[in-house]
C-alpha cells in the first residue's frame, strides 16, 4: 500500500501524533511528581474529584499511548516492506538501548526508595503504601525481577508466579512490556485484520483476554490480549486514515465524524478520557472545515505541530522512562537537605527543578543513546532483510 501522507507530514510519520506523544509523556511525568510529593489524595470537591484522579493517575495518557502505538506500528508495517526479522531488529534497536539504560537507573534508585518512604513528612499517604508494597516485592525476589524486566516479558507473568512483576524497579515500564508483546505479533496481526476469518480470530482473542485477564493484573495489566481492544482502535484508525489518503489527494472529513467519536467516548464508559483524547488528536489530522469544532481541531493541530511539542515528541520515549529515577534521585537529595520539608514545598521544588532535570535527562539519553541506537539498527536495514 502506498498511502499519501497529509500535507506537512513526512512519508514515515504523521507529525501531529508526535506532538501528542510528547504531551502524553509529559502528563505521565507530571502525574508521578504529584503522586511522589504526597498529592495523590484528591484535593478537589464534588464533581471535580474525578478530574483530579484522571490527572494524577495518568491512566488515560497510557491508554492513549496504546491506541497511538496501534496506529503508528500499522503505519510502519504498511510503509516498509520488511521481513519479520527486519521489523523486530528495528524494534530492538529502537527500544532496548534506552530501556536498558533507564532500567539500570531504576534498579540503582530502587535502593534509595525505602529511605524516601520512611523519612518524607507525607509518608502515610496511600500512594506511599503502594510504593512500599512494590518495594517489598522487589526485595523479596530481586534477581527474578531484574531478569524478567531485562527480557521485557514480565507483563506475561501472573501475580501468583511473580507478584508485582510489572510494577517494580521501573514502574512506568509496565506499558513497555505490553508494547513489546505487541511488536512480537504486530506483523501477523496486521495481516490477520485484513480478512474476515482473521478479524474473527483477533476479536475472539480480544474477548477472551478482556474476560479472563484477572491472573495477569499484576499490579498493572500488561497482558497483551487484555489490552488488544485498545491496540485495535489504533489499527482501525490507521486503515481509516489510509483509505482517506489514497491516491493523489487527501479527502478530508467534516467535523461530524469527530463529534460522533467524542460523543461515543463520553457515552460508552470504557476508557472515555483516552477515547476522547484520541478523537481530538486523530480528528485534527482528518477534519477540515469552518465550523466551531473544525476550528477547535485546527487549533489543536497547529499546537501539536509546534516545534517545541514536535521536539518533545522526539524525546518522549526516554522522557517516559527516565522521569521515575530522576524523581527518586532529586527527592532523596531534597530530603537530605530539608528533612522536614512539607509536601507542598516539595512539589514546588520538583516542578521548578525536577521538570527541567527530567527534560534535560531525556534530551541527553535521546542524543547519546536513542539516536545512535536507531542509526546503528538502520545499518542492517536492507531490502529483503
Coordinates of C-alpha atoms in Angstrom, one line a residue:
X1 CA 0.0 0.0 0.0
X2 CA 1.4 3.4 -0.9
X3 CA -0.5 5.9 1.2
X4 CA -0.1 9.6 0.5
X5 CA 0.5 11.4 3.8
X6 CA -1.3 14.6 4.7
X7 CA 0.3 17.9 3.8
X8 CA 3.1 18.8 6.2
X9 CA 4.0 15.2 7.1
X10 CA 7.0 13.2 6.1
X11 CA 6.5 9.9 4.3
X12 CA 7.4 8.0 7.5
X13 CA 5.2 9.6 10.1
X14 CA 2.1 11.6 11.0
X15 CA 3.7 14.7 12.7
X16 CA 0.6 15.7 14.7
X17 CA 0.9 12.4 16.6
X18 CA 4.5 13.1 17.5
X19 CA 3.2 16.2 19.3
X20 CA 0.5 14.2 21.0
X21 CA 3.1 11.6 22.1
X22 CA 5.2 14.3 23.7
X23 CA 2.2 15.7 25.6
X24 CA 1.2 12.3 26.9
X25 CA 4.8 11.5 28.2
X26 CA 4.9 14.9 29.9
X27 CA 1.5 14.2 31.5
X28 CA 2.8 10.9 33.0
X29 CA 5.9 12.6 34.4
X30 CA 3.9 15.4 36.0
X31 CA 1.4 13.0 37.5
X32 CA 4.2 11.0 39.1
X33 CA 5.7 14.2 40.5
X34 CA 2.3 15.0 42.1
X35 CA 2.0 11.4 43.5
X36 CA 5.6 11.2 44.8
X37 CA 5.2 14.6 46.6
X38 CA 2.1 13.5 48.5
X39 CA -0.6 14.8 46.2
X40 CA -2.3 11.6 45.2
X41 CA -5.2 12.2 47.5
X42 CA -8.0 14.3 46.0
X43 CA -8.0 18.0 47.0
X44 CA -11.0 18.9 44.8
X45 CA -14.6 19.0 45.9
X46 CA -17.7 17.3 44.5
X47 CA -17.8 16.6 40.8
X48 CA -14.2 17.9 40.3
X49 CA -12.9 15.0 42.4
X50 CA -13.0 12.6 39.4
X51 CA -11.0 15.1 37.3
X52 CA -8.1 15.1 39.8
X53 CA -7.9 11.3 39.8
X54 CA -7.8 11.3 36.0
X55 CA -5.0 13.8 36.1
X56 CA -2.8 12.3 38.9
X57 CA -3.3 8.6 37.8
X58 CA -2.4 9.4 34.2
X59 CA -4.1 6.1 33.1
X60 CA -5.8 7.8 30.2
X61 CA -2.4 9.0 28.9
X62 CA -1.1 5.5 28.8
X63 CA -4.3 4.2 27.3
X64 CA -3.9 6.8 24.5
X65 CA -0.3 5.7 24.1
X66 CA -1.6 2.2 23.5
X67 CA -4.0 3.4 20.8
X68 CA -1.3 5.5 19.2
X69 CA 1.0 2.6 19.1
X70 CA -1.6 0.5 17.2
X71 CA -1.8 3.3 14.7
X72 CA 2.0 4.0 14.5
X73 CA 3.1 0.4 14.1
X74 CA 0.4 -0.3 11.5
X75 CA 1.7 2.8 9.7
X76 CA 5.3 1.5 9.8
X77 CA 4.4 -2.0 8.7
X78 CA 2.4 -0.8 5.7
X79 CA 5.0 1.8 4.7
X80 CA 8.0 -0.5 4.8
X81 CA 8.3 -3.9 3.1
X82 CA 10.3 -5.8 5.8
X83 CA 10.7 -9.3 6.9
X84 CA 9.7 -10.3 10.4
X85 CA 13.3 -10.4 11.4
X86 CA 13.9 -6.9 9.9
X87 CA 10.9 -5.5 11.7
X88 CA 11.9 -6.9 15.1
X89 CA 15.5 -5.9 14.6
X90 CA 14.3 -2.3 14.1
X91 CA 12.2 -2.5 17.3
X92 CA 15.1 -3.9 19.3
X93 CA 17.4 -1.0 18.4
X94 CA 14.5 1.4 18.9
X95 CA 13.6 0.2 22.4
X96 CA 16.3 -1.7 24.1
X97 CA 19.2 0.8 24.4
X98 CA 17.0 3.4 26.1
X99 CA 15.1 0.9 28.1
X100 CA 18.2 -0.9 29.5
X101 CA 19.8 2.5 30.4
X102 CA 16.7 3.6 32.3
X103 CA 16.2 0.2 33.8
X104 CA 19.7 0.3 35.2
X105 CA 19.0 3.7 36.8
X106 CA 15.7 2.3 38.1
X107 CA 17.5 -0.6 39.7
X108 CA 20.0 1.8 41.3
X109 CA 17.4 4.2 42.6
X110 CA 15.3 1.3 43.9
X111 CA 17.8 1.1 46.8
X112 CA 17.0 4.7 47.7
X113 CA 13.3 4.2 47.8
X114 CA 13.0 2.8 51.4
X115 CA 14.7 5.9 52.9
X116 CA 12.3 8.1 51.0
X117 CA 9.3 6.1 52.1
X118 CA 10.4 6.3 55.8
X119 CA 11.5 9.9 56.0
X120 CA 9.1 12.0 53.9
X121 CA 6.7 14.0 56.1
X122 CA 3.8 12.7 53.9
X123 CA 4.9 9.1 54.4
X124 CA 1.4 7.9 55.5
X125 CA -0.2 8.6 52.1
X126 CA -2.0 5.9 50.1
X127 CA 0.5 6.2 47.3
X128 CA 3.4 5.6 49.6
X129 CA 1.7 2.4 50.9
X130 CA 1.6 1.2 47.3
X131 CA 5.2 2.0 46.8
X132 CA 6.1 0.1 50.0
X133 CA 4.3 -2.9 48.6
X134 CA 6.2 -2.6 45.3
X135 CA 9.5 -2.2 47.1
X136 CA 8.7 -5.3 49.2
X137 CA 8.1 -7.3 46.0
X138 CA 11.4 -6.1 44.7
X139 CA 13.4 -7.1 47.7
X140 CA 11.7 -10.5 48.1
X141 CA 12.7 -11.7 44.6
X142 CA 15.2 -9.1 43.4
X143 CA 17.0 -11.3 40.9
X144 CA 13.8 -12.6 39.3
X145 CA 12.5 -9.1 38.9
X146 CA 15.8 -8.0 37.2
X147 CA 15.8 -11.0 34.9
X148 CA 12.2 -10.7 33.8
X149 CA 12.5 -6.9 33.3
X150 CA 15.5 -7.5 31.1
X151 CA 13.6 -9.8 28.9
X152 CA 10.7 -7.3 28.6
X153 CA 8.4 -10.3 29.1
X154 CA 7.4 -9.5 32.7
X155 CA 3.9 -8.5 31.6
X156 CA 3.2 -12.1 30.7
X157 CA 3.7 -13.2 34.3
X158 CA 0.8 -13.9 36.6
X159 CA 0.6 -12.4 40.1
X160 CA 0.9 -15.9 41.6
X161 CA 4.2 -16.5 39.6
X162 CA 5.9 -13.2 40.5
X163 CA 3.9 -10.7 42.5
X164 CA 4.2 -7.1 41.2
X165 CA 6.2 -8.2 38.1
X166 CA 5.3 -5.2 36.1
X167 CA 5.3 -2.6 38.9
X168 CA 8.8 -2.9 40.3
X169 CA 12.3 -1.4 39.5
X170 CA 11.0 0.9 36.8
X171 CA 7.2 1.1 37.2
X172 CA 6.4 3.3 34.1
X173 CA 7.8 0.4 32.0
X174 CA 4.7 -1.7 32.7
X175 CA 3.4 -0.4 29.3
X176 CA 6.7 -1.1 27.6
X177 CA 6.4 -4.8 28.2
X178 CA 2.9 -4.5 26.8
X179 CA 4.3 -2.7 23.7
X180 CA 7.0 -5.4 23.3
X181 CA 4.3 -8.2 23.3
X182 CA 2.5 -6.2 20.6
X183 CA 5.7 -5.9 18.5
X184 CA 6.1 -9.7 18.7
X185 CA 2.8 -10.3 16.9
X186 CA 2.2 -7.0 15.1
X187 CA 3.2 -8.2 11.6
X188 CA 0.9 -11.2 11.9
X189 CA -1.9 -9.1 13.4
X190 CA -1.6 -6.6 10.5
X191 CA -2.3 -9.4 8.1
X192 CA -4.9 -11.0 10.2
X193 CA -7.2 -8.0 10.4
X194 CA -7.4 -7.8 6.6
X195 CA -9.6 -11.0 6.3
X196 CA -12.9 -11.8 7.8
X197 CA -11.6 -15.0 9.4
X198 CA -8.5 -13.3 10.7
X199 CA -10.6 -10.5 12.2
X200 CA -12.9 -13.0 13.8
X201 CA -9.9 -14.8 15.5
X202 CA -8.5 -11.4 16.6
X203 CA -11.8 -10.4 18.1
X204 CA -12.1 -13.8 19.9
X205 CA -8.6 -13.3 21.4
X206 CA -9.5 -9.8 22.5
X207 CA -12.8 -11.0 24.1
X208 CA -11.0 -13.8 25.9
X209 CA -8.2 -11.5 27.1
X210 CA -10.7 -9.0 28.4
X211 CA -12.8 -11.5 30.3
X212 CA -10.1 -13.8 31.7
X213 CA -7.2 -11.4 32.4
X214 CA -7.5 -11.3 36.3
X215 CA -4.5 -13.5 37.0
X216 CA -2.3 -11.1 34.9
X217 CA -3.4 -8.0 36.7
X218 CA 0.0 -7.8 38.4
X219 CA -0.2 -4.9 39.6
X220 CA -0.9 -3.2 36.2
X221 CA -2.5 -5.1 33.4
X222 CA 0.4 -5.6 30.9
X223 CA -1.1 -8.8 29.3
X224 CA -1.4 -8.1 25.6
X225 CA -4.7 -10.0 24.9
X226 CA -6.4 -8.0 27.6
X227 CA -5.3 -4.7 26.1
X228 CA -5.8 -5.8 22.5
X229 CA -9.1 -3.8 22.1
X230 CA -7.1 -0.5 22.6
X231 CA -4.5 -1.5 20.0
X232 CA -7.3 -2.5 17.6
X233 CA -8.7 1.1 17.8
X234 CA -5.3 2.4 16.7
X235 CA -5.0 -0.2 14.0
X236 CA -8.5 0.5 12.7
X237 CA -7.7 4.2 12.8
X238 CA -4.7 3.7 10.6
X239 CA -6.7 1.8 7.9
X240 CA -9.3 4.6 8.0
X241 CA -6.6 7.2 7.6
X242 CA -5.0 5.1 4.7
X243 CA -8.3 4.9 2.9
X244 CA -8.8 8.7 3.1
X245 CA -5.3 9.4 1.9
X246 CA -5.1 7.1 -1.0
X247 CA -4.5 8.5 -4.5
X248 CA -3.4 12.0 -5.4
X249 CA -5.5 13.9 -3.0
X250 CA -6.4 13.7 0.6
X251 CA -10.1 13.5 1.2
X252 CA -10.8 15.5 4.4
X253 CA -13.8 14.8 6.7
X254 CA -16.3 17.2 8.2
X255 CA -16.4 17.7 11.9
X256 CA -19.5 15.5 12.3
X257 CA -17.2 12.5 12.4
X258 CA -15.1 13.9 15.2
X259 CA -18.3 14.9 17.0
X260 CA -19.6 11.3 16.8
X261 CA -16.2 10.0 18.1
X262 CA -16.4 12.4 21.1
X263 CA -20.0 11.6 21.8
X264 CA -19.2 7.8 21.7
X265 CA -16.3 8.4 24.1
X266 CA -18.5 10.2 26.5
X267 CA -21.3 7.7 26.5
X268 CA -19.5 4.3 26.3
X269 CA -18.0 4.4 29.8
X270 CA -14.9 2.4 28.5
X271 CA -11.7 4.4 28.7
X272 CA -13.7 7.6 27.9
X273 CA -10.9 10.1 28.5
X274 CA -8.4 8.2 26.3
X275 CA -11.0 7.8 23.6
X276 CA -11.8 11.5 23.7
X277 CA -8.1 12.4 23.6
X278 CA -7.7 10.1 20.6
X279 CA -10.8 11.5 18.9
X280 CA -9.3 15.0 19.2
X281 CA -5.8 14.0 18.2
X282 CA -6.8 11.8 15.3
X283 CA -9.7 14.2 14.4
X284 CA -7.3 17.1 14.0
X285 CA -5.5 15.2 11.3
X286 CA -8.6 14.3 9.3
X287 CA -11.1 17.1 9.7
X288 CA -11.2 20.3 7.8
X289 CA -13.9 22.9 7.9
X290 CA -15.0 26.3 9.2
X291 CA -17.5 25.3 11.9
X292 CA -16.6 25.7 15.6
X293 CA -15.4 22.1 16.1
X294 CA -13.3 22.2 13.0
X295 CA -11.7 25.4 14.1
X296 CA -11.0 23.8 17.5
X297 CA -9.4 20.9 15.8
X298 CA -7.3 23.2 13.7
X299 CA -6.0 24.9 16.8
X300 CA -5.2 21.5 18.3
X301 CA -3.4 20.5 15.1
X302 CA -1.3 23.7 15.0
X303 CA -0.5 23.2 18.7
X304 CA 0.7 19.6 18.1
X305 CA 2.8 20.8 15.2
X306 CA 4.5 23.5 17.2
X307 CA 8.3 22.9 17.1
X308 CA 8.6 22.6 20.8
X309 CA 6.0 19.9 21.0
X310 CA 7.4 18.2 18.0
X311 CA 10.8 18.0 19.8
X312 CA 9.1 16.8 23.0
X313 CA 7.6 14.0 20.9
X314 CA 11.1 13.0 19.7
X315 CA 12.3 12.6 23.3
X316 CA 9.1 11.2 24.6
X317 CA 10.3 7.6 25.0
X318 CA 13.3 8.5 27.2
X319 CA 11.1 11.1 29.0
X320 CA 8.5 8.5 29.7
X321 CA 11.1 6.2 31.4
X322 CA 13.8 8.4 32.9
X323 CA 11.5 10.7 34.9
X324 CA 11.0 7.9 37.5
X325 CA 14.6 7.6 38.7
X326 CA 15.2 11.3 38.4
X327 CA 12.2 11.9 40.7
X328 CA 13.7 9.5 43.3
X329 CA 17.2 11.0 43.0
X330 CA 16.0 14.5 43.4
X331 CA 13.6 13.8 46.2
X332 CA 16.4 11.8 48.1
X333 CA 18.7 14.9 47.8
X334 CA 15.9 17.2 48.8
X335 CA 15.0 15.2 52.0
X336 CA 18.7 15.1 53.0
X337 CA 18.9 18.8 52.7
X338 CA 15.5 19.6 54.2
X339 CA 14.3 16.5 56.2
X340 CA 11.1 18.1 57.4
X341 CA 10.0 19.7 54.1
X342 CA 6.3 19.8 53.5
X343 CA 4.6 18.1 50.6
X344 CA 3.6 21.4 49.1
X345 CA 7.1 22.8 49.2
X346 CA 8.5 19.6 47.8
X347 CA 6.0 19.9 44.9
X348 CA 7.2 23.4 44.2
X349 CA 10.8 22.3 44.1
X350 CA 10.1 19.3 42.0
X351 CA 8.1 21.4 39.5
X352 CA 10.7 24.1 39.4
X353 CA 13.8 21.9 39.4
X354 CA 12.7 18.4 38.7
X355 CA 10.8 19.0 35.5
X356 CA 13.9 20.8 33.8
X357 CA 16.2 18.0 35.1
X358 CA 13.8 15.3 33.6
X359 CA 13.7 17.1 30.3
X360 CA 17.5 17.6 30.2
X361 CA 18.0 13.9 31.1
X362 CA 15.6 12.8 28.3
X363 CA 17.4 15.0 25.9
X364 CA 20.8 13.6 26.8
X365 CA 19.5 10.0 26.5
X366 CA 17.9 10.8 23.2
X367 CA 21.1 12.2 21.7
X368 CA 23.7 9.9 23.2
X369 CA 21.7 6.6 23.3
X370 CA 18.4 6.6 21.4
X371 CA 19.6 8.3 18.2
X372 CA 22.8 6.3 17.9
X373 CA 20.9 3.1 18.7
X374 CA 18.4 3.7 15.9
X375 CA 21.2 4.7 13.5
X376 CA 23.1 1.5 14.2
X377 CA 19.9 -0.5 13.7
X378 CA 19.4 1.1 10.3
X379 CA 22.7 -0.3 9.1
X380 CA 21.1 -3.7 9.0
X381 CA 18.0 -2.4 7.2
X382 CA 18.5 -3.7 3.7
X383 CA 15.9 -4.7 1.1
X384 CA 14.8 -8.2 1.6
X385 CA 16.1 -8.5 5.1

